[in-house]
mmCIF file with all atom_site columns, C-alpha atoms in Angstrom:
data_model
loop_
_atom_site.group_PDB
_atom_site.id
_atom_site.type_symbol
_atom_site.label_atom_id
_atom_site.label_alt_id
_atom_site.label_comp_id
_atom_site.label_asym_id
_atom_site.label_entity_id
_atom_site.label_seq_id
_atom_site.pdbx_PDB_ins_code
_atom_site.Cartn_x
_atom_site.Cartn_y
_atom_site.Cartn_z
_atom_site.occupancy
_atom_site.B_iso_or_equiv
_atom_site.pdbx_formal_charge
_atom_site.auth_seq_id
_atom_site.auth_comp_id
_atom_site.auth_asym_id
_atom_site.auth_atom_id
_atom_site.pdbx_PDB_model_num
ATOM 1   C CA . MET A 1 1   ? -125.747 119.383 -23.437 1.00 49.00 ? 1   MET A CA 1
ATOM 2   C CA . ALA A 1 2   ? -124.236 117.949 -20.718 1.00 51.00 ? 2   ALA A CA 1
ATOM 3   C CA . ARG A 1 3   ? -120.524 117.199 -20.360 1.00 50.00 ? 3   ARG A CA 1
ATOM 4   C CA . HIS A 1 4   ? -119.177 115.782 -18.058 1.00 50.00 ? 4   HIS A CA 1
ATOM 5   C CA . ILE A 1 5   ? -114.760 115.767 -17.576 1.00 49.00 ? 5   ILE A CA 1
ATOM 6   C CA . LEU A 1 6   ? -113.164 113.321 -15.909 1.00 51.00 ? 6   LEU A CA 1
ATOM 7   C CA . ILE A 1 7   ? -109.320 113.589 -16.515 1.00 47.00 ? 7   ILE A CA 1
ATOM 8   C CA . SER A 1 8   ? -106.683 111.324 -14.841 1.00 48.00 ? 8   SER A CA 1
ATOM 9   C CA . ASP A 1 9   ? -103.578 112.774 -13.796 1.00 47.00 ? 9   ASP A CA 1
ATOM 10  C CA . GLY A 1 10  ? -101.008 113.280 -15.792 1.00 56.00 ? 10  GLY A CA 1
ATOM 11  C CA . PRO A 1 11  ? -103.086 115.307 -18.942 1.00 69.00 ? 11  PRO A CA 1
ATOM 12  C CA . ALA A 1 12  ? -103.662 118.342 -19.811 1.00 75.00 ? 12  ALA A CA 1
ATOM 13  C CA . GLN A 1 13  ? -107.003 119.828 -18.956 1.00 83.00 ? 13  GLN A CA 1
ATOM 14  C CA . PRO A 1 14  ? -108.997 120.265 -21.815 1.00 85.00 ? 14  PRO A CA 1
ATOM 15  C CA . ASN A 1 15  ? -110.265 123.958 -22.951 1.00 86.00 ? 15  ASN A CA 1
ATOM 16  C CA . PRO A 1 16  ? -114.169 123.740 -23.074 1.00 89.00 ? 16  PRO A CA 1
ATOM 17  C CA . ALA A 1 17  ? -114.588 125.701 -26.131 1.00 91.00 ? 17  ALA A CA 1
ATOM 18  C CA . ASP A 1 18  ? -112.466 123.441 -27.452 1.00 91.00 ? 18  ASP A CA 1
ATOM 19  C CA . ILE A 1 19  ? -114.702 120.464 -26.437 1.00 92.00 ? 19  ILE A CA 1
ATOM 20  C CA . ASP A 1 20  ? -117.569 122.230 -27.347 1.00 91.00 ? 20  ASP A CA 1
ATOM 21  C CA . ALA A 1 21  ? -116.778 123.071 -31.130 1.00 92.00 ? 21  ALA A CA 1
ATOM 22  C CA . PHE A 1 22  ? -115.655 119.566 -31.295 1.00 92.00 ? 22  PHE A CA 1
ATOM 23  C CA . TRP A 1 23  ? -118.899 118.529 -30.053 1.00 92.00 ? 23  TRP A CA 1
ATOM 24  C CA . VAL A 1 24  ? -121.105 120.272 -32.098 1.00 90.00 ? 24  VAL A CA 1
ATOM 25  C CA . ARG A 1 25  ? -119.275 119.223 -35.196 1.00 89.00 ? 25  ARG A CA 1
ATOM 26  C CA . ALA A 1 26  ? -119.964 115.698 -34.175 1.00 91.00 ? 26  ALA A CA 1
ATOM 27  C CA . CYS A 1 27  ? -122.895 116.022 -33.509 1.00 89.00 ? 27  CYS A CA 1
ATOM 28  C CA . ASP A 1 28  ? -123.585 118.291 -37.098 1.00 88.00 ? 28  ASP A CA 1
ATOM 29  C CA . GLN A 1 29  ? -122.478 114.091 -38.776 1.00 87.00 ? 29  GLN A CA 1
ATOM 30  C CA . HIS A 1 30  ? -123.994 111.707 -36.176 1.00 79.00 ? 30  HIS A CA 1
ATOM 31  C CA . VAL A 1 31  ? -127.270 113.528 -34.938 1.00 69.00 ? 31  VAL A CA 1
ATOM 32  C CA . ASP A 1 32  ? -127.721 110.228 -32.467 1.00 82.00 ? 32  ASP A CA 1
ATOM 33  C CA . LEU A 1 33  ? -125.929 111.077 -30.477 1.00 88.00 ? 33  LEU A CA 1
ATOM 34  C CA . GLY A 1 34  ? -127.457 112.990 -27.840 1.00 84.00 ? 34  GLY A CA 1
ATOM 35  C CA . ASP A 1 35  ? -126.833 115.646 -24.912 1.00 83.00 ? 35  ASP A CA 1
ATOM 36  C CA . ASP A 1 36  ? -124.929 113.998 -22.444 1.00 87.00 ? 36  ASP A CA 1
ATOM 37  C CA . TYR A 1 37  ? -121.664 113.198 -23.112 1.00 91.00 ? 37  TYR A CA 1
ATOM 38  C CA . GLN A 1 38  ? -118.156 112.557 -21.315 1.00 92.00 ? 38  GLN A CA 1
ATOM 39  C CA . VAL A 1 39  ? -114.961 114.392 -22.004 1.00 92.00 ? 39  VAL A CA 1
ATOM 40  C CA . ARG A 1 40  ? -111.704 111.781 -21.379 1.00 90.00 ? 40  ARG A CA 1
ATOM 41  C CA . SER A 1 41  ? -108.276 111.841 -21.864 1.00 86.00 ? 41  SER A CA 1
ATOM 42  C CA . LEU A 1 42  ? -106.176 107.953 -21.501 1.00 84.00 ? 42  LEU A CA 1
ATOM 43  C CA . GLY A 1 43  ? -102.706 106.737 -20.850 1.00 83.00 ? 43  GLY A CA 1
ATOM 44  C CA . ILE A 1 44  ? -99.224  108.110 -18.255 1.00 83.00 ? 44  ILE A CA 1
ATOM 45  C CA . ASN A 1 45  ? -97.552  110.300 -21.525 1.00 88.00 ? 45  ASN A CA 1
ATOM 46  C CA . ALA A 1 46  ? -98.163  112.162 -24.682 1.00 90.00 ? 46  ALA A CA 1
ATOM 47  C CA . GLU A 1 47  ? -96.359  108.513 -26.816 1.00 92.00 ? 47  GLU A CA 1
ATOM 48  C CA . THR A 1 48  ? -99.074  106.154 -25.013 1.00 91.00 ? 48  THR A CA 1
ATOM 49  C CA . THR A 1 49  ? -101.774 108.866 -25.185 1.00 91.00 ? 49  THR A CA 1
ATOM 50  C CA . THR A 1 50  ? -101.639 108.500 -29.514 1.00 93.00 ? 50  THR A CA 1
ATOM 51  C CA . GLN A 1 51  ? -101.172 105.110 -28.927 1.00 95.00 ? 51  GLN A CA 1
ATOM 52  C CA . ILE A 1 52  ? -103.998 104.363 -26.955 1.00 95.00 ? 52  ILE A CA 1
ATOM 53  C CA . LEU A 1 53  ? -105.696 106.881 -29.629 1.00 95.00 ? 53  LEU A CA 1
ATOM 54  C CA . ASP A 1 54  ? -104.828 105.013 -32.628 1.00 96.00 ? 54  ASP A CA 1
ATOM 55  C CA . TYR A 1 55  ? -105.490 101.533 -31.071 1.00 97.00 ? 55  TYR A CA 1
ATOM 56  C CA . ILE A 1 56  ? -108.798 102.451 -30.500 1.00 97.00 ? 56  ILE A CA 1
ATOM 57  C CA . LYS A 1 57  ? -109.317 103.933 -34.423 1.00 96.00 ? 57  LYS A CA 1
ATOM 58  C CA . THR A 1 58  ? -107.903 100.427 -35.328 1.00 96.00 ? 58  THR A CA 1
ATOM 59  C CA . ARG A 1 59  ? -110.640 98.734  -33.228 1.00 97.00 ? 59  ARG A CA 1
ATOM 60  C CA . ASP A 1 60  ? -107.246 96.528  -31.218 1.00 97.00 ? 60  ASP A CA 1
ATOM 61  C CA . LYS A 1 61  ? -108.275 98.381  -28.096 1.00 97.00 ? 61  LYS A CA 1
ATOM 62  C CA . VAL A 1 62  ? -112.245 97.925  -27.536 1.00 98.00 ? 62  VAL A CA 1
ATOM 63  C CA . ALA A 1 63  ? -112.664 99.563  -23.890 1.00 97.00 ? 63  ALA A CA 1
ATOM 64  C CA . THR A 1 64  ? -111.645 101.184 -21.523 1.00 95.00 ? 64  THR A CA 1
ATOM 65  C CA . PHE A 1 65  ? -111.508 100.432 -17.377 1.00 95.00 ? 65  PHE A CA 1
ATOM 66  C CA . SER A 1 66  ? -112.812 103.415 -14.238 1.00 94.00 ? 66  SER A CA 1
ATOM 67  C CA . LEU A 1 67  ? -112.232 103.530 -10.728 1.00 95.00 ? 67  LEU A CA 1
ATOM 68  C CA . PRO A 1 68  ? -115.625 103.897 -9.379  1.00 96.00 ? 68  PRO A CA 1
ATOM 69  C CA . TRP A 1 69  ? -112.778 105.402 -6.443  1.00 95.00 ? 69  TRP A CA 1
ATOM 70  C CA . VAL A 1 70  ? -112.821 108.077 -8.253  1.00 93.00 ? 70  VAL A CA 1
ATOM 71  C CA . ILE A 1 71  ? -115.465 108.747 -9.801  1.00 92.00 ? 71  ILE A CA 1
ATOM 72  C CA . GLU A 1 72  ? -116.954 109.242 -6.672  1.00 93.00 ? 72  GLU A CA 1
ATOM 73  C CA . ALA A 1 73  ? -115.034 111.129 -4.901  1.00 93.00 ? 73  ALA A CA 1
ATOM 74  C CA . ASN A 1 74  ? -115.339 113.682 -8.037  1.00 89.00 ? 74  ASN A CA 1
ATOM 75  C CA . GLY A 1 75  ? -118.891 113.549 -7.396  1.00 89.00 ? 75  GLY A CA 1
ATOM 76  C CA . PHE A 1 76  ? -119.238 112.401 -12.148 1.00 87.00 ? 76  PHE A CA 1
ATOM 77  C CA . PRO A 1 77  ? -121.775 110.626 -13.056 1.00 87.00 ? 77  PRO A CA 1
ATOM 78  C CA . HIS A 1 78  ? -121.047 106.599 -12.952 1.00 87.00 ? 78  HIS A CA 1
ATOM 79  C CA . SER A 1 79  ? -121.083 105.225 -16.763 1.00 89.00 ? 79  SER A CA 1
ATOM 80  C CA . GLU A 1 80  ? -124.067 103.979 -18.621 1.00 93.00 ? 80  GLU A CA 1
ATOM 81  C CA . PRO A 1 81  ? -124.726 102.489 -21.649 1.00 96.00 ? 81  PRO A CA 1
ATOM 82  C CA . ASP A 1 82  ? -124.947 104.517 -25.209 1.00 94.00 ? 82  ASP A CA 1
ATOM 83  C CA . THR A 1 83  ? -122.624 107.459 -23.166 1.00 93.00 ? 83  THR A CA 1
ATOM 84  C CA . PRO A 1 84  ? -120.358 108.860 -26.097 1.00 94.00 ? 84  PRO A CA 1
ATOM 85  C CA . ILE A 1 85  ? -117.219 109.162 -25.050 1.00 94.00 ? 85  ILE A CA 1
ATOM 86  C CA . VAL A 1 86  ? -115.245 112.426 -26.182 1.00 94.00 ? 86  VAL A CA 1
ATOM 87  C CA . LEU A 1 87  ? -111.233 111.504 -26.444 1.00 94.00 ? 87  LEU A CA 1
ATOM 88  C CA . CYS A 1 88  ? -108.611 113.871 -25.571 1.00 92.00 ? 88  CYS A CA 1
ATOM 89  C CA . ASP A 1 89  ? -105.412 113.674 -26.411 1.00 90.00 ? 89  ASP A CA 1
ATOM 90  C CA . TYR A 1 90  ? -102.697 114.381 -23.183 1.00 89.00 ? 90  TYR A CA 1
ATOM 91  C CA . VAL A 1 91  ? -102.605 118.140 -24.274 1.00 89.00 ? 91  VAL A CA 1
ATOM 92  C CA . GLY A 1 92  ? -106.185 118.341 -23.903 1.00 89.00 ? 92  GLY A CA 1
ATOM 93  C CA . GLN A 1 93  ? -107.371 118.208 -27.839 1.00 91.00 ? 93  GLN A CA 1
ATOM 94  C CA . PRO A 1 94  ? -110.368 116.892 -28.310 1.00 94.00 ? 94  PRO A CA 1
ATOM 95  C CA . HIS A 1 95  ? -109.720 113.684 -31.503 1.00 92.00 ? 95  HIS A CA 1
ATOM 96  C CA . LEU A 1 96  ? -113.090 110.476 -31.462 1.00 94.00 ? 96  LEU A CA 1
ATOM 97  C CA . ILE A 1 97  ? -116.011 109.906 -29.977 1.00 95.00 ? 97  ILE A CA 1
ATOM 98  C CA . VAL A 1 98  ? -116.513 106.155 -28.705 1.00 96.00 ? 98  VAL A CA 1
ATOM 99  C CA . ARG A 1 99  ? -119.746 105.026 -26.763 1.00 95.00 ? 99  ARG A CA 1
ATOM 100 C CA . LEU A 1 100 ? -120.028 102.566 -23.918 1.00 96.00 ? 100 LEU A CA 1
ATOM 101 C CA . THR A 1 101 ? -121.928 99.624  -24.815 1.00 97.00 ? 101 THR A CA 1
ATOM 102 C CA . ASP A 1 102 ? -121.850 97.762  -21.986 1.00 97.00 ? 102 ASP A CA 1
ATOM 103 C CA . VAL A 1 103 ? -120.619 99.176  -17.962 1.00 97.00 ? 103 VAL A CA 1
ATOM 104 C CA . ARG A 1 104 ? -119.233 95.816  -15.345 1.00 97.00 ? 104 ARG A CA 1
ATOM 105 C CA . GLU A 1 105 ? -117.961 95.892  -12.281 1.00 97.00 ? 105 GLU A CA 1
ATOM 106 C CA . THR A 1 106 ? -115.133 93.093  -10.998 1.00 98.00 ? 106 THR A CA 1
ATOM 107 C CA . THR A 1 107 ? -112.670 93.942  -8.764  1.00 98.00 ? 107 THR A CA 1
ATOM 108 C CA . PHE A 1 108 ? -108.621 94.148  -9.893  1.00 98.00 ? 108 PHE A CA 1
ATOM 109 C CA . GLY A 1 109 ? -108.159 90.936  -8.533  1.00 97.00 ? 109 GLY A CA 1
ATOM 110 C CA . ALA A 1 110 ? -110.725 88.741  -10.955 1.00 98.00 ? 110 ALA A CA 1
ATOM 111 C CA . ILE A 1 111 ? -109.569 90.688  -13.626 1.00 98.00 ? 111 ILE A CA 1
ATOM 112 C CA . GLY A 1 112 ? -108.172 87.671  -16.343 1.00 97.00 ? 112 GLY A CA 1
ATOM 113 C CA . TYR A 1 113 ? -107.910 87.227  -19.493 1.00 97.00 ? 113 TYR A CA 1
ATOM 114 C CA . ALA A 1 114 ? -111.356 88.056  -20.568 1.00 97.00 ? 114 ALA A CA 1
ATOM 115 C CA . GLU A 1 115 ? -110.982 91.433  -19.272 1.00 98.00 ? 115 GLU A CA 1
ATOM 116 C CA . SER A 1 116 ? -107.294 93.078  -20.096 1.00 97.00 ? 116 SER A CA 1
ATOM 117 C CA . SER A 1 117 ? -108.196 91.102  -23.497 1.00 98.00 ? 117 SER A CA 1
ATOM 118 C CA . LEU A 1 118 ? -110.913 94.444  -24.417 1.00 97.00 ? 118 LEU A CA 1
ATOM 119 C CA . ASP A 1 119 ? -107.221 97.271  -24.030 1.00 96.00 ? 119 ASP A CA 1
ATOM 120 C CA . GLY A 1 120 ? -104.509 97.476  -26.418 1.00 94.00 ? 120 GLY A CA 1
ATOM 121 C CA . PRO A 1 121 ? -102.269 94.889  -27.672 1.00 95.00 ? 121 PRO A CA 1
ATOM 122 C CA . PRO A 1 122 ? -99.318  95.859  -25.690 1.00 94.00 ? 122 PRO A CA 1
ATOM 123 C CA . VAL A 1 123 ? -100.987 95.091  -22.209 1.00 95.00 ? 123 VAL A CA 1
ATOM 124 C CA . GLN A 1 124 ? -103.739 92.426  -23.387 1.00 96.00 ? 124 GLN A CA 1
ATOM 125 C CA . ASP A 1 125 ? -102.114 89.957  -21.179 1.00 97.00 ? 125 ASP A CA 1
ATOM 126 C CA . PRO A 1 126 ? -103.203 89.843  -17.741 1.00 97.00 ? 126 PRO A CA 1
ATOM 127 C CA . ASP A 1 127 ? -99.105  89.405  -16.486 1.00 97.00 ? 127 ASP A CA 1
ATOM 128 C CA . VAL A 1 128 ? -98.607  93.274  -18.470 1.00 97.00 ? 128 VAL A CA 1
ATOM 129 C CA . TRP A 1 129 ? -102.441 94.242  -17.720 1.00 97.00 ? 129 TRP A CA 1
ATOM 130 C CA . LEU A 1 130 ? -102.266 93.782  -13.727 1.00 97.00 ? 130 LEU A CA 1
ATOM 131 C CA . PRO A 1 131 ? -98.691  95.215  -12.690 1.00 97.00 ? 131 PRO A CA 1
ATOM 132 C CA . LEU A 1 132 ? -98.893  98.348  -15.846 1.00 94.00 ? 132 LEU A CA 1
ATOM 133 C CA . HIS A 1 133 ? -102.282 99.032  -14.501 1.00 95.00 ? 133 HIS A CA 1
ATOM 134 C CA . ARG A 1 134 ? -102.165 98.552  -10.666 1.00 96.00 ? 134 ARG A CA 1
ATOM 135 C CA . GLN A 1 135 ? -98.804  101.560 -10.355 1.00 94.00 ? 135 GLN A CA 1
ATOM 136 C CA . TYR A 1 136 ? -101.193 103.982 -12.372 1.00 91.00 ? 136 TYR A CA 1
ATOM 137 C CA . TRP A 1 137 ? -103.620 103.071 -10.400 1.00 94.00 ? 137 TRP A CA 1
ATOM 138 C CA . ASN A 1 138 ? -101.475 103.929 -7.080  1.00 95.00 ? 138 ASN A CA 1
ATOM 139 C CA . GLY A 1 139 ? -100.550 106.897 -8.537  1.00 90.00 ? 139 GLY A CA 1
ATOM 140 C CA . LEU A 1 140 ? -103.983 108.227 -8.787  1.00 90.00 ? 140 LEU A CA 1
ATOM 141 C CA . LEU A 1 141 ? -105.581 106.624 -6.300  1.00 95.00 ? 141 LEU A CA 1
ATOM 142 C CA . ALA A 1 142 ? -102.481 108.189 -3.529  1.00 95.00 ? 142 ALA A CA 1
ATOM 143 C CA . ALA A 1 143 ? -104.298 111.724 -3.812  1.00 92.00 ? 143 ALA A CA 1
ATOM 144 C CA . TYR A 1 144 ? -107.010 110.302 -2.449  1.00 94.00 ? 144 TYR A CA 1
ATOM 145 C CA . GLY A 1 145 ? -104.797 108.064 1.218   1.00 95.00 ? 145 GLY A CA 1
ATOM 146 C CA . ARG A 1 146 ? -106.149 104.408 -1.304  1.00 96.00 ? 146 ARG A CA 1
ATOM 147 C CA . GLU A 1 147 ? -104.306 101.979 -2.900  1.00 96.00 ? 147 GLU A CA 1
ATOM 148 C CA . CYS A 1 148 ? -105.435 98.906  -5.350  1.00 97.00 ? 148 CYS A CA 1
ATOM 149 C CA . THR A 1 149 ? -105.829 96.401  -3.943  1.00 97.00 ? 149 THR A CA 1
ATOM 150 C CA . ASN A 1 150 ? -107.420 93.336  -4.897  1.00 98.00 ? 150 ASN A CA 1
ATOM 151 C CA . ASP A 1 151 ? -110.403 94.172  -3.768  1.00 98.00 ? 151 ASP A CA 1
ATOM 152 C CA . MET A 1 152 ? -110.972 97.504  -5.197  1.00 98.00 ? 152 MET A CA 1
ATOM 153 C CA . PRO A 1 153 ? -113.850 97.495  -7.722  1.00 98.00 ? 153 PRO A CA 1
ATOM 154 C CA . VAL A 1 154 ? -112.753 98.482  -11.586 1.00 98.00 ? 154 VAL A CA 1
ATOM 155 C CA . LEU A 1 155 ? -115.285 99.195  -14.484 1.00 97.00 ? 155 LEU A CA 1
ATOM 156 C CA . ILE A 1 156 ? -114.801 97.105  -18.121 1.00 98.00 ? 156 ILE A CA 1
ATOM 157 C CA . GLU A 1 157 ? -116.404 99.978  -20.004 1.00 97.00 ? 157 GLU A CA 1
ATOM 158 C CA . PRO A 1 158 ? -116.648 97.968  -24.295 1.00 98.00 ? 158 PRO A CA 1
ATOM 159 C CA . PHE A 1 159 ? -117.023 100.572 -26.218 1.00 97.00 ? 159 PHE A CA 1
ATOM 160 C CA . ASP A 1 160 ? -118.238 100.997 -30.156 1.00 96.00 ? 160 ASP A CA 1
ATOM 161 C CA . TYR A 1 161 ? -115.388 103.776 -31.687 1.00 95.00 ? 161 TYR A CA 1
ATOM 162 C CA . ILE A 1 162 ? -117.719 106.248 -33.545 1.00 91.00 ? 162 ILE A CA 1
ATOM 163 C CA . ASP A 1 163 ? -115.065 108.393 -34.944 1.00 81.00 ? 163 ASP A CA 1
ATOM 164 C CA . GLU A 1 164 ? -112.711 111.426 -35.034 1.00 77.00 ? 164 GLU A CA 1
ATOM 165 C CA . PHE A 1 165 ? -114.224 114.880 -35.769 1.00 71.00 ? 165 PHE A CA 1
ATOM 166 C CA . HIS A 1 166 ? -111.767 117.186 -37.706 1.00 59.00 ? 166 HIS A CA 1
#
């Protein structure tokens, strides 16, 4: 079983034993999950993380967005369609699983409504999505000596919601 943890700045690091137990429960209920998966946290604080997880469960958020610069700098594996992702809350507890259906690259400056509309309802308008993500990603990228630019590569990762496993 391969676990790849991709954590943004801020959320607590998940406990590998909790992730493993969660994955075993999920595989017991969904035998087609495979052996390779990623672990991620989303959101800038506990409140937004809970809200994001709720939007995923109601299928109001149907994609996530990643930065190749961060993936490459940390040696994380590149996302592939069919990759299951365990999503954790802000304190690092696993909550649900999504499965990537596609992975496509664009640039930050090319993101418009077709892309931002895949995100949660409060940020579906590009006039909200772009400044919010620019600010968030600038905070994340500072540790790498980079900043969010219009030509920065962005991965758009549509997904299917699989389930919660408690």
